[in-house]
Amino acid sequence: MSLLPDLSAARILIVGDVMLDRYWFGDVSRISPEAPVPVVKVERNEERPGGAANVARNCAALGAQVCLLSVVGDDEPGEALRRLVAGQGIQVSLQADPTISTTVKLRVIGRQQQLLRIDFETQPSHEVLEANLADFKQRLPETDVVILSDYGKGGLTHIRAMIDAARAAGKPVLIDPKGDDYSRYAGASVLTPNRAELGEVVGRWQNEAQLTAKAQGLRQDLGLEALLLTRSEEGMTLYREQGSFTQGAQAREVFDVSGAGDTVIATLGVLMAGGADWETGVRVANLAGGIVVGKLGTAVVSRDELEAALAAAQS
């Protein structure tokens, strides 16, 4: 018997900053004679969708119907992203902006350790973003849940209008936030910051009572239904008007935390679209986040992996 509900009817609309994650893997056997840095002899490379595109593929891996809206450059990385995402059964609408370069994060890996990351990025133009907003509004009626993935790259310039349109249409809005000004997220259903991100906005806390007061204060100020704080080895805590509850993390070997937030918000969004309550959504999202940190780079959690984790948690 399946421990997860049938999620094939769940319809998720994802908007945000997409990027191409490139990995160069190699061996390190000497230090450069030119500078005190390791020399990496590259033996293979990989490309994976990152940012909002990683959220989309995590949703698709759980069986949901997924539509991804974003902006890329009119360049080779943009084409690579389009091909990679479309190949995973995701409906893709990537507006091409010839004035920008597609965001690329290049990671050099030696002996399973990240040695260097190089970023390429530029902000999209106003005209392309306007077209993206119009596309968003047109797709809302055929959507159950909206996920806005903000990586601070400029793709969500019109996020206020998107939140207003989605809430007017009665659609829950989940946001993975960025930066120190959360006023732009007011009216969303739930935000999913990590500890460092929340601290940027509300300041430091000395104990659990202070954290609860700050988190609940922010939730009320922004008119959120909930705030989900991801806490690494401490699991995650959901703050709502009815109170808060913490879902503890399972002890796992952490290999790479990049993209874990994408997996958490994707899993929560798909479960909500499938009719799950908050507690169930958070419990399953917490398990999914625990699985993905054991993988290298931006990765997804399959339905089978999640089923196995749920079974293990119940035994």
CSV table of C-alpha atoms in Angstrom, one decimal:
chain,number,residue,atom,x,y,z
A,1,MET,CA,0.0,0.0,0.0
A,2,SER,CA,1.3,3.4,-1.0
A,3,LEU,CA,2.2,5.8,1.9
A,4,LEU,CA,1.9,8.8,-0.4
A,5,PRO,CA,-1.4,9.9,-2.0
A,6,ASP,CA,-1.9,9.9,-5.8
A,7,LEU,CA,-0.3,13.2,-6.8
A,8,SER,CA,-0.7,12.9,-10.6
A,9,ALA,CA,-3.6,15.4,-10.6
A,10,ALA,CA,-1.7,18.1,-8.7
A,11,ARG,CA,-1.0,21.1,-10.9
A,12,ILE,CA,1.9,23.3,-9.9
A,13,LEU,CA,2.8,26.6,-11.5
A,14,ILE,CA,6.4,27.7,-10.7
A,15,VAL,CA,7.9,31.1,-11.4
A,16,GLY,CA,11.3,32.4,-10.5
A,17,ASP,CA,15.0,32.6,-11.2
A,18,VAL,CA,16.3,29.7,-13.2
A,19,MET,CA,20.0,28.8,-13.7
A,20,LEU,CA,22.1,26.2,-15.2
A,21,ASP,CA,24.3,24.3,-12.8
A,22,ARG,CA,27.5,23.0,-14.4
A,23,TYR,CA,29.8,20.6,-12.7
A,24,TRP,CA,33.4,19.8,-13.7
A,25,PHE,CA,34.7,16.7,-12.0
A,26,GLY,CA,38.4,15.8,-11.9
A,27,ASP,CA,41.4,14.6,-10.0
A,28,VAL,CA,43.7,16.7,-7.9
A,29,SER,CA,47.3,15.4,-7.7
A,30,ARG,CA,49.4,18.6,-7.6
A,31,ILE,CA,49.6,22.3,-6.7
A,32,SER,CA,50.0,24.8,-9.5
A,33,PRO,CA,53.5,26.3,-10.0
A,34,GLU,CA,51.8,29.6,-10.9
A,35,ALA,CA,49.9,30.1,-7.6
A,36,PRO,CA,49.2,28.1,-4.4
A,37,VAL,CA,46.1,26.5,-5.8
A,38,PRO,CA,45.3,22.9,-6.7
A,39,VAL,CA,45.4,21.8,-10.4
A,40,VAL,CA,42.2,19.9,-11.4
A,41,LYS,CA,42.5,17.6,-14.3
A,42,VAL,CA,38.9,17.6,-15.5
A,43,GLU,CA,37.6,14.1,-16.4
A,44,ARG,CA,33.9,14.6,-16.9
A,45,ASN,CA,31.2,17.2,-16.7
A,46,GLU,CA,27.5,17.4,-15.9
A,47,GLU,CA,24.7,19.9,-16.4
A,48,ARG,CA,21.6,20.2,-14.2
A,49,PRO,CA,18.7,22.6,-14.0
A,50,GLY,CA,19.1,24.9,-10.9
A,51,GLY,CA,17.0,27.5,-9.0
A,52,ALA,CA,13.3,27.5,-9.9
A,53,ALA,CA,14.1,24.8,-12.6
A,54,ASN,CA,15.3,22.5,-9.8
A,55,VAL,CA,12.0,23.2,-7.9
A,56,ALA,CA,10.1,22.2,-11.1
A,57,ARG,CA,12.0,18.9,-11.5
A,58,ASN,CA,11.5,18.0,-7.8
A,59,CYS,CA,7.7,18.5,-8.3
A,60,ALA,CA,7.8,16.4,-11.5
A,61,ALA,CA,9.7,13.6,-9.7
A,62,LEU,CA,6.8,13.3,-7.3
A,63,GLY,CA,4.4,12.8,-10.2
A,64,ALA,CA,2.8,16.3,-10.3
A,65,GLN,CA,1.8,18.2,-13.5
A,66,VAL,CA,4.3,21.1,-13.6
A,67,CYS,CA,4.6,24.3,-15.5
A,68,LEU,CA,7.7,26.5,-15.2
A,69,LEU,CA,7.8,30.2,-16.2
A,70,SER,CA,11.1,32.1,-16.2
A,71,VAL,CA,13.5,34.2,-18.3
A,72,VAL,CA,16.8,33.1,-19.9
A,73,GLY,CA,19.3,34.6,-22.2
A,74,ASP,CA,19.2,33.9,-26.0
A,75,ASP,CA,22.3,31.8,-25.6
A,76,GLU,CA,23.6,28.2,-25.4
A,77,PRO,CA,23.1,27.8,-21.6
A,78,GLY,CA,19.5,29.0,-22.1
A,79,GLU,CA,18.9,26.3,-24.7
A,80,ALA,CA,20.6,23.7,-22.5
A,81,LEU,CA,18.2,24.6,-19.7
A,82,ARG,CA,15.2,24.4,-21.9
A,83,ARG,CA,16.2,21.0,-23.2
A,84,LEU,CA,17.0,19.6,-19.8
A,85,VAL,CA,13.8,20.7,-18.1
A,86,ALA,CA,11.5,19.8,-21.0
A,87,GLY,CA,13.1,16.3,-21.0
A,88,GLN,CA,11.7,15.7,-17.6
A,89,GLY,CA,8.0,16.1,-18.6
A,90,ILE,CA,7.7,19.7,-17.5
A,91,GLN,CA,5.7,22.3,-19.4
A,92,VAL,CA,8.3,25.0,-20.0
A,93,SER,CA,7.8,28.7,-20.9
A,94,LEU,CA,11.2,30.4,-20.8
A,95,GLN,CA,11.1,33.9,-22.2
A,96,ALA,CA,14.3,34.6,-24.2
A,97,ASP,CA,15.9,38.0,-23.4
A,98,PRO,CA,18.7,38.7,-25.9
A,99,THR,CA,20.1,41.5,-23.7
A,100,ILE,CA,21.2,39.1,-20.9
A,101,SER,CA,23.2,36.0,-20.3
A,102,THR,CA,21.5,33.0,-18.7
A,103,THR,CA,22.6,32.5,-15.1
A,104,VAL,CA,25.2,29.8,-14.9
A,105,LYS,CA,26.9,28.4,-11.7
A,106,LEU,CA,30.0,26.5,-12.6
A,107,ARG,CA,31.4,24.3,-9.8
A,108,VAL,CA,34.8,22.6,-10.0
A,109,ILE,CA,34.8,19.4,-8.0
A,110,GLY,CA,38.0,17.5,-7.0
A,111,ARG,CA,38.0,14.4,-4.9
A,112,GLN,CA,34.3,14.9,-4.2
A,113,GLN,CA,35.0,18.4,-2.7
A,114,GLN,CA,33.9,21.6,-4.2
A,115,LEU,CA,37.1,23.7,-4.9
A,116,LEU,CA,35.6,26.7,-6.8
A,117,ARG,CA,32.3,28.2,-8.0
A,118,ILE,CA,32.1,30.7,-10.8
A,119,ASP,CA,28.9,32.6,-11.4
A,120,PHE,CA,27.7,34.2,-14.6
A,121,GLU,CA,24.5,36.4,-14.3
A,122,THR,CA,22.7,39.5,-15.5
A,123,GLN,CA,19.3,41.0,-14.7
A,124,PRO,CA,16.5,40.5,-17.3
A,125,SER,CA,14.9,43.4,-19.0
A,126,HIS,CA,11.5,45.0,-18.0
A,127,GLU,CA,9.8,44.1,-21.3
A,128,VAL,CA,10.5,40.4,-21.0
A,129,LEU,CA,9.4,40.4,-17.4
A,130,GLU,CA,6.1,42.1,-18.4
A,131,ALA,CA,5.5,39.3,-20.9
A,132,ASN,CA,6.3,36.7,-18.2
A,133,LEU,CA,3.7,38.3,-15.9
A,134,ALA,CA,1.0,38.2,-18.6
A,135,ASP,CA,1.9,34.5,-19.2
A,136,PHE,CA,1.5,33.9,-15.4
A,137,LYS,CA,-1.9,35.4,-15.2
A,138,GLN,CA,-3.1,33.4,-18.2
A,139,ARG,CA,-2.1,30.1,-16.6
A,140,LEU,CA,-3.5,30.7,-13.1
A,141,PRO,CA,-7.0,29.2,-13.8
A,142,GLU,CA,-5.4,25.8,-14.6
A,143,THR,CA,-3.2,25.8,-11.4
A,144,ASP,CA,-3.7,24.4,-7.9
A,145,VAL,CA,-0.6,25.8,-6.2
A,146,VAL,CA,1.8,28.6,-7.1
A,147,ILE,CA,5.5,28.4,-6.1
A,148,LEU,CA,7.6,31.5,-6.4
A,149,SER,CA,11.3,30.7,-6.2
A,150,ASP,CA,13.3,33.9,-5.5
A,151,TYR,CA,17.1,33.7,-5.9
A,152,GLY,CA,17.5,37.4,-6.1
A,153,LYS,CA,18.4,37.4,-9.9
A,154,GLY,CA,15.6,39.8,-10.9
A,155,GLY,CA,13.2,37.3,-12.4
A,156,LEU,CA,10.5,38.1,-9.8
A,157,THR,CA,10.5,41.9,-10.2
A,158,HIS,CA,6.7,41.7,-10.5
A,159,ILE,CA,6.2,39.4,-7.5
A,160,ARG,CA,3.7,41.7,-5.8
A,161,ALA,CA,1.4,41.6,-8.8
A,162,MET,CA,1.8,37.8,-9.0
A,163,ILE,CA,0.9,37.3,-5.3
A,164,ASP,CA,-2.2,39.5,-5.7
A,165,ALA,CA,-3.4,37.8,-8.9
A,166,ALA,CA,-2.9,34.3,-7.4
A,167,ARG,CA,-4.7,35.1,-4.1
A,168,ALA,CA,-7.5,36.8,-6.0
A,169,ALA,CA,-7.9,33.5,-8.0
A,170,GLY,CA,-7.9,31.6,-4.7
A,171,LYS,CA,-4.6,29.9,-5.3
A,172,PRO,CA,-2.1,29.2,-2.4
A,173,VAL,CA,1.3,30.9,-2.9
A,174,LEU,CA,4.4,29.3,-1.5
A,175,ILE,CA,7.6,31.4,-1.6
A,176,ASP,CA,11.3,30.6,-1.1
A,177,PRO,CA,12.5,34.1,-0.1
A,178,LYS,CA,15.7,36.0,-0.6
A,179,GLY,CA,17.2,39.2,0.9
A,180,ASP,CA,16.4,41.3,3.9
A,181,ASP,CA,13.1,42.9,2.8
A,182,TYR,CA,10.2,40.5,3.1
A,183,SER,CA,7.5,43.2,2.6
A,184,ARG,CA,7.4,42.3,-1.1
A,185,TYR,CA,6.0,38.8,0.0
A,186,ALA,CA,3.1,40.2,2.0
A,187,GLY,CA,-0.1,38.2,1.4
A,188,ALA,CA,1.6,34.9,0.5
A,189,SER,CA,0.4,31.7,2.0
A,190,VAL,CA,3.7,30.6,3.3
A,191,LEU,CA,7.4,31.5,3.3
A,192,THR,CA,10.2,28.9,3.7
A,193,PRO,CA,13.3,30.7,4.9
A,194,ASN,CA,16.3,29.0,6.5
A,195,ARG,CA,17.8,30.1,9.8
A,196,ALA,CA,20.3,32.5,8.2
A,197,GLU,CA,17.7,34.0,5.9
A,198,LEU,CA,15.2,34.6,8.8
A,199,GLY,CA,18.0,36.1,10.9
A,200,GLU,CA,18.7,38.7,8.2
A,201,VAL,CA,15.1,39.9,8.5
A,202,VAL,CA,14.2,39.6,12.2
A,203,GLY,CA,17.6,39.8,13.8
A,204,ARG,CA,19.3,37.3,16.2
A,205,TRP,CA,17.5,35.3,18.9
A,206,GLN,CA,18.8,33.9,22.2
A,207,ASN,CA,16.3,31.1,22.8
A,208,GLU,CA,13.3,29.3,21.4
A,209,ALA,CA,10.9,31.7,23.0
A,210,GLN,CA,12.5,34.7,21.2
A,211,LEU,CA,12.6,32.8,17.9
A,212,THR,CA,8.9,32.0,18.2
A,213,ALA,CA,8.0,35.6,19.0
A,214,LYS,CA,10.0,36.9,16.1
A,215,ALA,CA,8.7,34.4,13.6
A,216,GLN,CA,5.1,34.8,14.6
A,217,GLY,CA,5.5,38.6,14.6
A,218,LEU,CA,6.8,38.5,11.0
A,219,ARG,CA,4.1,36.1,10.0
A,220,GLN,CA,1.4,38.5,11.3
A,221,ASP,CA,3.1,41.6,9.8
A,222,LEU,CA,3.1,40.0,6.4
A,223,GLY,CA,-0.4,38.5,6.6
A,224,LEU,CA,0.9,35.0,6.0
A,225,GLU,CA,-1.0,31.8,6.7
A,226,ALA,CA,2.2,30.1,7.8
A,227,LEU,CA,5.9,30.5,8.0
A,228,LEU,CA,8.1,27.4,7.7
A,229,LEU,CA,11.6,27.7,9.1
A,230,THR,CA,14.1,25.1,7.9
A,231,ARG,CA,16.6,24.5,10.6
A,232,SER,CA,19.2,22.0,9.2
A,233,GLU,CA,20.0,19.4,11.8
A,234,GLU,CA,17.1,20.7,14.0
A,235,GLY,CA,14.5,19.8,11.3
A,236,MET,CA,11.9,22.5,10.6
A,237,THR,CA,9.3,24.5,12.5
A,238,LEU,CA,5.9,25.6,11.2
A,239,TYR,CA,4.5,28.8,12.6
A,240,ARG,CA,0.7,29.4,12.3
A,241,GLU,CA,-2.0,31.4,14.1
A,242,GLN,CA,-2.9,28.2,15.9
A,243,GLY,CA,0.6,27.9,17.3
A,244,SER,CA,3.8,26.1,16.1
A,245,PHE,CA,5.2,22.7,15.8
A,246,THR,CA,8.7,21.3,15.1
A,247,GLN,CA,9.4,18.3,12.9
A,248,GLY,CA,12.8,16.9,14.0
A,249,ALA,CA,15.4,15.9,11.5
A,250,GLN,CA,16.5,12.3,11.1
A,251,ALA,CA,20.3,11.8,11.6
A,252,ARG,CA,21.8,11.6,8.1
A,253,GLU,CA,25.3,12.1,6.6
A,254,VAL,CA,25.1,15.6,4.9
A,255,PHE,CA,26.9,15.6,1.6
A,256,ASP,CA,25.7,18.8,-0.1
A,257,VAL,CA,23.0,21.3,1.1
A,258,SER,CA,22.7,23.1,-2.2
A,259,GLY,CA,19.2,22.8,-3.6
A,260,ALA,CA,17.7,21.4,-0.4
A,261,GLY,CA,15.4,24.3,0.0
A,262,ASP,CA,14.1,23.6,-3.6
A,263,THR,CA,13.2,20.1,-2.6
A,264,VAL,CA,11.5,21.2,0.6
A,265,ILE,CA,9.2,23.8,-1.0
A,266,ALA,CA,8.5,21.5,-4.0
A,267,THR,CA,7.4,18.6,-1.8
A,268,LEU,CA,5.3,20.9,0.4
A,269,GLY,CA,3.6,22.4,-2.6
A,270,VAL,CA,2.8,19.1,-4.3
A,271,LEU,CA,1.4,17.6,-1.1
A,272,MET,CA,-0.8,20.7,-0.6
A,273,ALA,CA,-2.0,20.5,-4.1
A,274,GLY,CA,-2.8,16.8,-3.4
A,275,GLY,CA,-5.0,17.8,-0.4
A,276,ALA,CA,-2.6,17.1,2.5
A,277,ASP,CA,-2.9,19.1,5.7
A,278,TRP,CA,0.0,21.3,7.0
A,279,GLU,CA,1.4,18.8,9.4
A,280,THR,CA,1.5,16.0,6.8
A,281,GLY,CA,3.1,18.4,4.2
A,282,VAL,CA,5.8,19.5,6.6
A,283,ARG,CA,6.6,16.0,7.8
A,284,VAL,CA,7.0,14.7,4.2
A,285,ALA,CA,8.9,17.8,3.1
A,286,ASN,CA,11.3,17.3,6.0
A,287,LEU,CA,12.0,13.7,5.0
A,288,ALA,CA,12.6,14.8,1.4
A,289,GLY,CA,15.0,17.5,2.5
A,290,GLY,CA,16.9,14.9,4.6
A,291,ILE,CA,17.2,12.6,1.6
A,292,VAL,CA,18.5,15.3,-0.9
A,293,VAL,CA,21.3,16.6,1.4
A,294,GLY,CA,22.9,13.1,1.0
A,295,LYS,CA,23.3,13.7,-2.7
A,296,LEU,CA,25.9,15.8,-4.6
A,297,GLY,CA,24.7,19.1,-6.1
A,298,THR,CA,21.2,20.1,-7.1
A,299,ALA,CA,19.2,16.8,-7.0
A,300,VAL,CA,15.7,15.4,-6.8
A,301,VAL,CA,13.9,13.0,-4.5
A,302,SER,CA,11.9,10.4,-6.3
A,303,ARG,CA,8.5,9.1,-5.1
A,304,ASP,CA,10.1,5.7,-4.4
A,305,GLU,CA,12.8,7.2,-2.2
A,306,LEU,CA,10.2,9.2,-0.3
A,307,GLU,CA,8.0,6.1,0.1
A,308,ALA,CA,10.9,4.2,1.6
A,309,ALA,CA,11.8,7.0,4.0
A,310,LEU,CA,8.2,7.2,5.2
A,311,ALA,CA,8.1,3.4,5.7
A,312,ALA,CA,11.4,3.6,7.7
A,313,ALA,CA,10.0,6.5,9.8
A,314,GLN,CA,6.9,4.5,10.7
A,315,SER,CA,8.8,1.3,11.6
